[in-house]
XYZ file of C-alpha atoms in Angstrom:
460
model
C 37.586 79.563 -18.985
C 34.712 77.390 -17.245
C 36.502 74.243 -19.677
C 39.783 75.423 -18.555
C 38.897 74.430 -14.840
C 36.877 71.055 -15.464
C 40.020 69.944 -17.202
C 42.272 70.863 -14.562
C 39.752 68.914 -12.012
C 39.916 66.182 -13.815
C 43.837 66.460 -14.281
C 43.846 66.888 -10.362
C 42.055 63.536 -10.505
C 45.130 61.869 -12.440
C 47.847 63.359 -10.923
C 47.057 61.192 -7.551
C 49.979 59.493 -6.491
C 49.286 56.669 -3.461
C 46.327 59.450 -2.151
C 48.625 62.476 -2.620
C 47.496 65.471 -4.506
C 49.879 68.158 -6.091
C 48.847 71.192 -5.164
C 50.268 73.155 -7.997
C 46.981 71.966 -9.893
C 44.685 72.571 -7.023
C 45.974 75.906 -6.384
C 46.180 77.197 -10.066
C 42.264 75.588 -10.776
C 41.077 77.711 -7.739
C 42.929 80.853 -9.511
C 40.798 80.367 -12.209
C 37.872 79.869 -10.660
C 37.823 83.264 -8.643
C 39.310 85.129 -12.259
C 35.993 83.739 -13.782
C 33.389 84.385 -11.333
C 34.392 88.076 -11.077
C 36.010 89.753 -13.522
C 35.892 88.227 -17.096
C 37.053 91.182 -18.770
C 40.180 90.070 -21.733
C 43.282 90.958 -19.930
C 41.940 88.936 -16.991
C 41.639 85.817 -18.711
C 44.497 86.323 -20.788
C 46.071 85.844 -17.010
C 44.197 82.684 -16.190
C 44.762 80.837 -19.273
C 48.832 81.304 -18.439
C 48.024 79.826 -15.320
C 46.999 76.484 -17.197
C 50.100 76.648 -19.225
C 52.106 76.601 -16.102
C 50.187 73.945 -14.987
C 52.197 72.237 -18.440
C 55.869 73.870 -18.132
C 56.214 72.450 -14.614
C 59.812 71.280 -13.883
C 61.204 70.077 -10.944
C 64.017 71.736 -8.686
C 65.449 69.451 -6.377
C 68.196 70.544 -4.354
C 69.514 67.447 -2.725
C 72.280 68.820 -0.174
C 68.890 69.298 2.045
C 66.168 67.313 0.941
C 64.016 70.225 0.022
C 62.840 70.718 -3.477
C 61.016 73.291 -5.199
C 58.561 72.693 -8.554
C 59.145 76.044 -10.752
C 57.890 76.812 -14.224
C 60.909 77.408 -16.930
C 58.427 78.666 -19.215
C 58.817 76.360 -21.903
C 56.475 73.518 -23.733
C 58.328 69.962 -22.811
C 56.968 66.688 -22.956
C 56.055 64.718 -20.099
C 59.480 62.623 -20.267
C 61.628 66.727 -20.127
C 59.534 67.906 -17.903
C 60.339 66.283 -15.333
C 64.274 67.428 -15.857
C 66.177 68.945 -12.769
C 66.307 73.037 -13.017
C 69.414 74.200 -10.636
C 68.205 76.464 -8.241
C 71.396 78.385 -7.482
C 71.719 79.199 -11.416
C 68.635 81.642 -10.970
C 69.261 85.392 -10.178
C 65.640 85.984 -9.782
C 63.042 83.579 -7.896
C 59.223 84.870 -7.736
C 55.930 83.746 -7.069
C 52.626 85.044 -8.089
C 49.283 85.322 -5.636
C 47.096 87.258 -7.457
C 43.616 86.819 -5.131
C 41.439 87.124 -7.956
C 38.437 86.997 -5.607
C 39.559 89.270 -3.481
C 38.399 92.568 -5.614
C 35.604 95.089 -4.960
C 34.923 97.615 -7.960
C 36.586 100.954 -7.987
C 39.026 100.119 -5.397
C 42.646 101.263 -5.901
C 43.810 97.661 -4.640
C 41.945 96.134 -6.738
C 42.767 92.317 -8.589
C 44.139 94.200 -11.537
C 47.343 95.211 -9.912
C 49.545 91.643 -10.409
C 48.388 90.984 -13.597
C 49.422 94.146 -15.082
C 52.932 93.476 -13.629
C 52.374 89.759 -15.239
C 51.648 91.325 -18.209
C 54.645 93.511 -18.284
C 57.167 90.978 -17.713
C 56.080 88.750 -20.248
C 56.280 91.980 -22.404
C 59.795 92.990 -21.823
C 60.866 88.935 -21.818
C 61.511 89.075 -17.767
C 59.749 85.343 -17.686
C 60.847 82.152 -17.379
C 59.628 81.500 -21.245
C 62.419 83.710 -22.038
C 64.848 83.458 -19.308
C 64.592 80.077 -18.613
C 67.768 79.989 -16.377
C 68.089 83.252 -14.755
C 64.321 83.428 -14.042
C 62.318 81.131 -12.441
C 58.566 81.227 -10.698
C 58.301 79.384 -7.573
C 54.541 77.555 -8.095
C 54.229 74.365 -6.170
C 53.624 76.630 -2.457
C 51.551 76.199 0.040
C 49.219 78.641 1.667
C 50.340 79.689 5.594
C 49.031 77.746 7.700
C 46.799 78.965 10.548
C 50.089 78.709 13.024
C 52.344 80.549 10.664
C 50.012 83.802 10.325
C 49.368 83.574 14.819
C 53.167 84.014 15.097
C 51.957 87.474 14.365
C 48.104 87.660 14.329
C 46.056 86.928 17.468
C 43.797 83.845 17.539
C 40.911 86.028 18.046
C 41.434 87.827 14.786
C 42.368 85.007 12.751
C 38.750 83.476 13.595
C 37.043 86.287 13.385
C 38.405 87.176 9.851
C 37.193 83.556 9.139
C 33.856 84.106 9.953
C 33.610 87.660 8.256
C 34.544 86.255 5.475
C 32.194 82.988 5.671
C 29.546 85.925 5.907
C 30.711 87.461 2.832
C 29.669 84.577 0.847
C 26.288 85.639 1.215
C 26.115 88.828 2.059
C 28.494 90.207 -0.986
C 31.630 92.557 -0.292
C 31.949 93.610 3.459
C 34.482 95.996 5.132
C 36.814 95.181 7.553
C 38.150 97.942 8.550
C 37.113 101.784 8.155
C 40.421 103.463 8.297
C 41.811 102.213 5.075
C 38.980 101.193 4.239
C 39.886 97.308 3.970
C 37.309 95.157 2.288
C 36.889 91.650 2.975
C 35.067 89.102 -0.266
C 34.328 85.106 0.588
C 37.577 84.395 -0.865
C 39.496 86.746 0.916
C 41.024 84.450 3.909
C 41.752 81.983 2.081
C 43.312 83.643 -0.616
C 45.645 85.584 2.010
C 46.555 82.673 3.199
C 48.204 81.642 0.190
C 49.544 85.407 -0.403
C 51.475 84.376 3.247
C 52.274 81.328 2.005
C 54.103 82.502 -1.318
C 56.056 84.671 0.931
C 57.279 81.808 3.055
C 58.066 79.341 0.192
C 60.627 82.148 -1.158
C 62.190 82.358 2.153
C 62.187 78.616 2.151
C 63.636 78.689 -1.932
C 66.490 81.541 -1.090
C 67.369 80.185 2.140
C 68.335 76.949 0.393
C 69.585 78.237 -2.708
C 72.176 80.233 -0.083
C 73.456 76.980 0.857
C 75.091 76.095 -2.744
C 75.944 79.461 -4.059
C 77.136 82.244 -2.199
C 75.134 84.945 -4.629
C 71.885 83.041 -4.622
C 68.642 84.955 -5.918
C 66.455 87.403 -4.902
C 62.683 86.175 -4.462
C 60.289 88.515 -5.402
C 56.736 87.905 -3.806
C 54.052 89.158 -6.505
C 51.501 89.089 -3.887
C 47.856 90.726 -2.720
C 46.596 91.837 -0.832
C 49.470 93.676 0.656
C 50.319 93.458 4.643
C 52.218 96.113 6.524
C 49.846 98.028 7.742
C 48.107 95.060 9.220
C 48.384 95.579 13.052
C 48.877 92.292 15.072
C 45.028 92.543 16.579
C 43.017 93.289 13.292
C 43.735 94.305 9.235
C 43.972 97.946 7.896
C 44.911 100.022 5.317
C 44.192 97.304 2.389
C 45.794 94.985 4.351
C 44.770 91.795 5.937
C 47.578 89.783 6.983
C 51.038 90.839 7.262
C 53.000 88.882 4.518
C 56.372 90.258 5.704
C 55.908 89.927 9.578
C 54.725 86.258 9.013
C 57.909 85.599 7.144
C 60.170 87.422 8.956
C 58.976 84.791 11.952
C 58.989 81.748 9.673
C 62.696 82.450 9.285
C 63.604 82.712 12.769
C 62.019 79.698 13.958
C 61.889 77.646 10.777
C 65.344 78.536 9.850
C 67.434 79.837 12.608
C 68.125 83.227 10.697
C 67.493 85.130 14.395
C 68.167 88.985 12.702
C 65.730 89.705 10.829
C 66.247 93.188 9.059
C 62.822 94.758 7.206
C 63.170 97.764 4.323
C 60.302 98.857 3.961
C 59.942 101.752 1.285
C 56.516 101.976 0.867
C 55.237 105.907 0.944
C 52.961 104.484 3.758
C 54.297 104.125 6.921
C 54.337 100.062 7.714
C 52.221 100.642 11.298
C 51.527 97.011 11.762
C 55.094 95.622 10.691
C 56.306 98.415 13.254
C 53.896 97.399 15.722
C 54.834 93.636 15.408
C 58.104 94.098 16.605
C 58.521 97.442 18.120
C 59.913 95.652 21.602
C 61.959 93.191 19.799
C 65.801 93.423 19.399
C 66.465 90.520 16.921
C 64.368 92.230 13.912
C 65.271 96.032 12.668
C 62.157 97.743 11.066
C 63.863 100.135 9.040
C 60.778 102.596 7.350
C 61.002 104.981 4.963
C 57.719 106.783 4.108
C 56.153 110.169 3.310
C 55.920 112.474 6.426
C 52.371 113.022 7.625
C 50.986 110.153 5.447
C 48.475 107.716 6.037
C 48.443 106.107 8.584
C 49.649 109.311 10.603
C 52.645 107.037 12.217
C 56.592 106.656 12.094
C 58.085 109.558 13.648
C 61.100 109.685 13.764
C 61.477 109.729 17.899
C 59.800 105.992 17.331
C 62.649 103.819 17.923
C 61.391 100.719 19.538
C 60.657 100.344 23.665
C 61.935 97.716 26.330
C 64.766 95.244 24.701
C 63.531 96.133 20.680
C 64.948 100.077 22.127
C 67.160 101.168 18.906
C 65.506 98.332 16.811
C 63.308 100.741 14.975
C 63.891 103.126 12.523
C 61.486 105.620 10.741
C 62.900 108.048 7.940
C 59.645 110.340 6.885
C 60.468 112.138 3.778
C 58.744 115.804 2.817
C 56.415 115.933 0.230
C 58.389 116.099 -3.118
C 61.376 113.802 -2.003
C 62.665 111.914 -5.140
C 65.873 109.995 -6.373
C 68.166 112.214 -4.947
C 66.786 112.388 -1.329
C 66.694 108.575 -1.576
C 70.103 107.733 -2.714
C 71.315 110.322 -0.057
C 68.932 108.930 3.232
C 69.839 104.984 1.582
C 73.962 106.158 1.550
C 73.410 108.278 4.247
C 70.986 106.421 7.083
C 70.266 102.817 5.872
C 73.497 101.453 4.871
C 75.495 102.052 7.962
C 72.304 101.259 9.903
C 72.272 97.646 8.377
C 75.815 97.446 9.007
C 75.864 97.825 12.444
C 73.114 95.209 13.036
C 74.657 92.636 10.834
C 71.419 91.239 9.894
C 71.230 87.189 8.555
C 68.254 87.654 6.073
C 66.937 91.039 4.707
C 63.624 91.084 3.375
C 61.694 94.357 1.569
C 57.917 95.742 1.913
C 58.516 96.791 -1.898
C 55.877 99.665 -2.259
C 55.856 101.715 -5.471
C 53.397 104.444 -4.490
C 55.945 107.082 -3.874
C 55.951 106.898 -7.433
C 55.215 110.384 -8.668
C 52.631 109.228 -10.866
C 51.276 107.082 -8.129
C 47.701 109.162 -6.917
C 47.759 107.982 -3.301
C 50.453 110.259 -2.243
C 52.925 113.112 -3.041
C 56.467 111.915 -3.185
C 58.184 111.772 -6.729
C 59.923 108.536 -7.261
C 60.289 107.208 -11.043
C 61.297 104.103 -11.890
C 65.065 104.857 -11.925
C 64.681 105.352 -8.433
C 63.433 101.912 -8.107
C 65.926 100.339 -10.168
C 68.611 102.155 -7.642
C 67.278 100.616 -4.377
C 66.292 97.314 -5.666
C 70.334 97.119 -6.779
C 71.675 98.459 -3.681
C 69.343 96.563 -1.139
C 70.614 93.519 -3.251
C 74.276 94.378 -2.776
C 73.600 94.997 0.948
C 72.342 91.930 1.349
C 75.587 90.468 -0.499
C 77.831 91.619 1.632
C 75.891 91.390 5.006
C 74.007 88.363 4.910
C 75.278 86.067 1.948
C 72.662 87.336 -0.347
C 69.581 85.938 1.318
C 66.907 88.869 0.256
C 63.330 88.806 -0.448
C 61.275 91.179 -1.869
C 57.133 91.581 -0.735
C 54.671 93.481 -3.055
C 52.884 96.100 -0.873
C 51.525 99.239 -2.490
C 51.478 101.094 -5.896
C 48.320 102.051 -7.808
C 48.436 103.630 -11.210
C 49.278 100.245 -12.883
C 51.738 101.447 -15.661
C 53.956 103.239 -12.844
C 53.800 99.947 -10.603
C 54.077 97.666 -13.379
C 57.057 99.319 -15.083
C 58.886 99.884 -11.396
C 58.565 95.816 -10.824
C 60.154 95.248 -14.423
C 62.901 97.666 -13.789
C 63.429 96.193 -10.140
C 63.383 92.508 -12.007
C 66.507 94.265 -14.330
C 68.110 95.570 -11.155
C 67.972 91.928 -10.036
C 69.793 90.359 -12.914
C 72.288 93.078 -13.180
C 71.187 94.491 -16.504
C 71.032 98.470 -17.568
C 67.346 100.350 -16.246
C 64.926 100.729 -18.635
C 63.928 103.993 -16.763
C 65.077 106.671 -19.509
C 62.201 104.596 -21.641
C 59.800 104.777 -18.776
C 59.782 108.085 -17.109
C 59.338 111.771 -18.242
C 61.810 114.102 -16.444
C 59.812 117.014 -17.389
C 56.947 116.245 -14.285
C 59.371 116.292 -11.891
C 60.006 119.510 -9.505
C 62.456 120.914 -7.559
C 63.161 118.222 -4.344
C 62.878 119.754 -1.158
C 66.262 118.841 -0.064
C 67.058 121.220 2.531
C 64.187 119.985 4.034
C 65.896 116.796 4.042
C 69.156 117.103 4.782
C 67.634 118.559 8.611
C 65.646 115.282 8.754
C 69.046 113.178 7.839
C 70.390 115.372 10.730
C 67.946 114.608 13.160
C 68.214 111.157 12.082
C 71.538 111.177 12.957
C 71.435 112.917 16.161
C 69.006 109.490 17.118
C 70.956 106.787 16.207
C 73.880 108.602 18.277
C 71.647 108.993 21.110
C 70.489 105.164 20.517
C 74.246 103.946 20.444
C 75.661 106.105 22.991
C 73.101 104.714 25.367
C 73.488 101.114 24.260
C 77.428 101.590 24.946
C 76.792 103.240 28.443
C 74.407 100.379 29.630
């Protein structure tokens, strides 16, 4: 591993072009650096020496109606002459890229730096990779990390430096926490490397956004990112989270790309405080959460619906203990899809949590990995016909690594319009009885809202 990296300095070294550096190297060598240094164990490595094969299989995607062009990895061996071919962007159904903050890790933590490369390590399984699907699938590599002006469109100044200088601390002090409510743990890699987890976000806005320009069903990105962001409140991190991925993004597009509705899913079994918070008094972005009632953090109510202009803006779905598939399919149907209608948004993009799994041991809903499959495919067809397909996904929670890894797989099918592997995955036999009358009052009183919301928007 320790060769691995001197080669790729030295390769950094070559690859100068008139004082330019490619940062695909840079960032893949400092990957490997942080796998090394703290966790060496076999699956770990196995991770960071396919980073230095993508470093190899890089291809270029230029998309010349806008001058913007994207290096992705087709998964394939070439030689220096092929590899420098042209890979059409709007033939992909699925764009990702992966930010796995290898440094960012403490011991015994359920977000720990295992979490991405077990849902590496299932894709390349099940042949969901660019090595296999070298036209449908491609990985977005040659990002940048945010810059410090992309995360203060959400984050205060204040924060931002003093996460910087927590962090410079944890360089010599070892592991430090952040925050006591979730409890969020800070390493000396930790800014940096959510930087980059913002960045990855941004560059598959950037990737879709184009790619929407020469195909009317362009792909979905999918952000394999950590450490996750939406309960990272605008003054400070929490919950595991230090910077909010989504929020960032969600800004980037407005003011990068004119997309000025902004519509967030977020189906994580936490309630997404900080995305919430972000935007709670703004009309132009819909923070649509669905999440298990009485949860951490203890917020999203349902009688939360935004304040000031943002009034009607935000909507929070808590499910009872025990939801499943069938109270999601019927609050989606029900709630979410004539919800997005009415605010006709011009990008969608997803907090994609899968610990409402039922195997999941941070909470008590029982989603499987059909149930997955289901939104993933409908919040893609939503985003068809509302918003010309423009839809990324963001990783945010999920913890028993076999449940998250196969739920990202079978999302990744849902993507390319191919059957659900669930009926391999998931055992119908753990499942209980859903609580659905339970539900069907919360749809109600759901309902009874957004008439409220809508009769008072019409009367003003």
């Amino acid at each position: 591993m320790q060769f691995c990296c001197h080669k790729l300095d030295n390769l950094n070294a070559s690859l100068k072009d008139e004082g330019r550096m490619y940062p695909l190297v840079g960032r893949q060598c400092y990957m490997l650096k942080g796998c090394y240094r703290l966790n060496p164990e076999k699956n770990l490595m196995t991770s960071g020496r396919r980073f230095c094969e993508c470093v190899r299989s890089t291809v270029r995607c230029s998309l010349k109606d806008d001058g913007a062009s994207f290096p992705v990895s087709d998964g394939v061996k070439k030689d220096s002459d092929a590899a420098s071919s042209n890979v059409l962007l709007h033939d992909a159904r699925v764009l990702y890229c992966v930010a796995p903050a290898m440094g960012h890790n403490k011991e015994s933590h359920p977000e720990s730096n295992k979490r991405v490369p077990a849902i590496i390590n299932a894709l390349e399984r099940l042949e969901l990779t660019p090595k296999y699907r070298r036209r449908d699938i491609l990985e977005v590599q040659n990002f940048q990390p945010a810059s410090i002006d992309d995360i203060a469109r959400v984050h205060s100044k204040a924060y931002i430096t003093g996460l910087e200088k927590a962090v410079s601390r944890a360089s010599d002090e070892g592991i430090l926490f952040i925050d006591g409510s979730g409890p969020t743990y800070a390493t000396g890699t930790t800014f940096q490397e959510s930087l980059i987890a913002a960045g990855a976000g941004i560059s598959l806005v950037d990737s879709v956004v184009s790619a929407s320009r020469l195909n009317t069903d362009p792909p979905v990105g999918f952000a394999l990112i950590r450490p996750p962001g939406h309960h990272a409140v605008p003054k400070g991190p929490m919950g595991f989270c230090v910077f909010g991925n989504i929020a960032v993004a969600a800004r980037y597009a407005q003011s990068v790309h004119g997309l000025r509705r902004v519509l967030i899913i977020d189906f994580d079994v936490h309630h997404g405080n900080g995305t919430c918070d972000a935007f709670y008094d703004d009309p132009d972005i819909f923070f649509l959460s669905t999440h298990q009632q009485g949860s951490y953090p203890g917020t999203g109510k349902i009688e939360q619906v935004g304040q000031g202009n943002g009034e009607g803006t935000t909507l929070n779905l808590p499910l009872p203990g025990g939801s499943g598939d069938s109270s999601m399919r019927a609050v989606f149907d029900e709630v979410i899809v004539p919800s997005a209608q009415s605010f006709k948004p011009d990008i969608i993009l997803v907090s994609a949590g899968y610990d409402a799994h039922v195997l999941d041991p941070l909470a008590g809903l029982q989603f499987t990995t059909g149930t997955y499959y289901m939104l993933a495919s409908k919040i893609k067809g939503l985003a068809k016909e509302l918003c010309g397909g423009r839809c990324v996904f963001f990783l945010e929670g999920g913890y028993n690594l076999q449940s998250l890894s196969n739920s990202v797989v079978d999302t990744f099918r849902a993507f390319l319009g191919e059957p659900s592997l669930a009926p391999q995955f998931d055992d119908p036999a753990i499942l209980f009885e859903e609580p659905l009358s339970k539900l069907k009052q919360a749809i109600q009183k759901e309902e009874e809202v957004i008439e409220f919301l809508t009769f008072c928007c019409a009367k003003s």
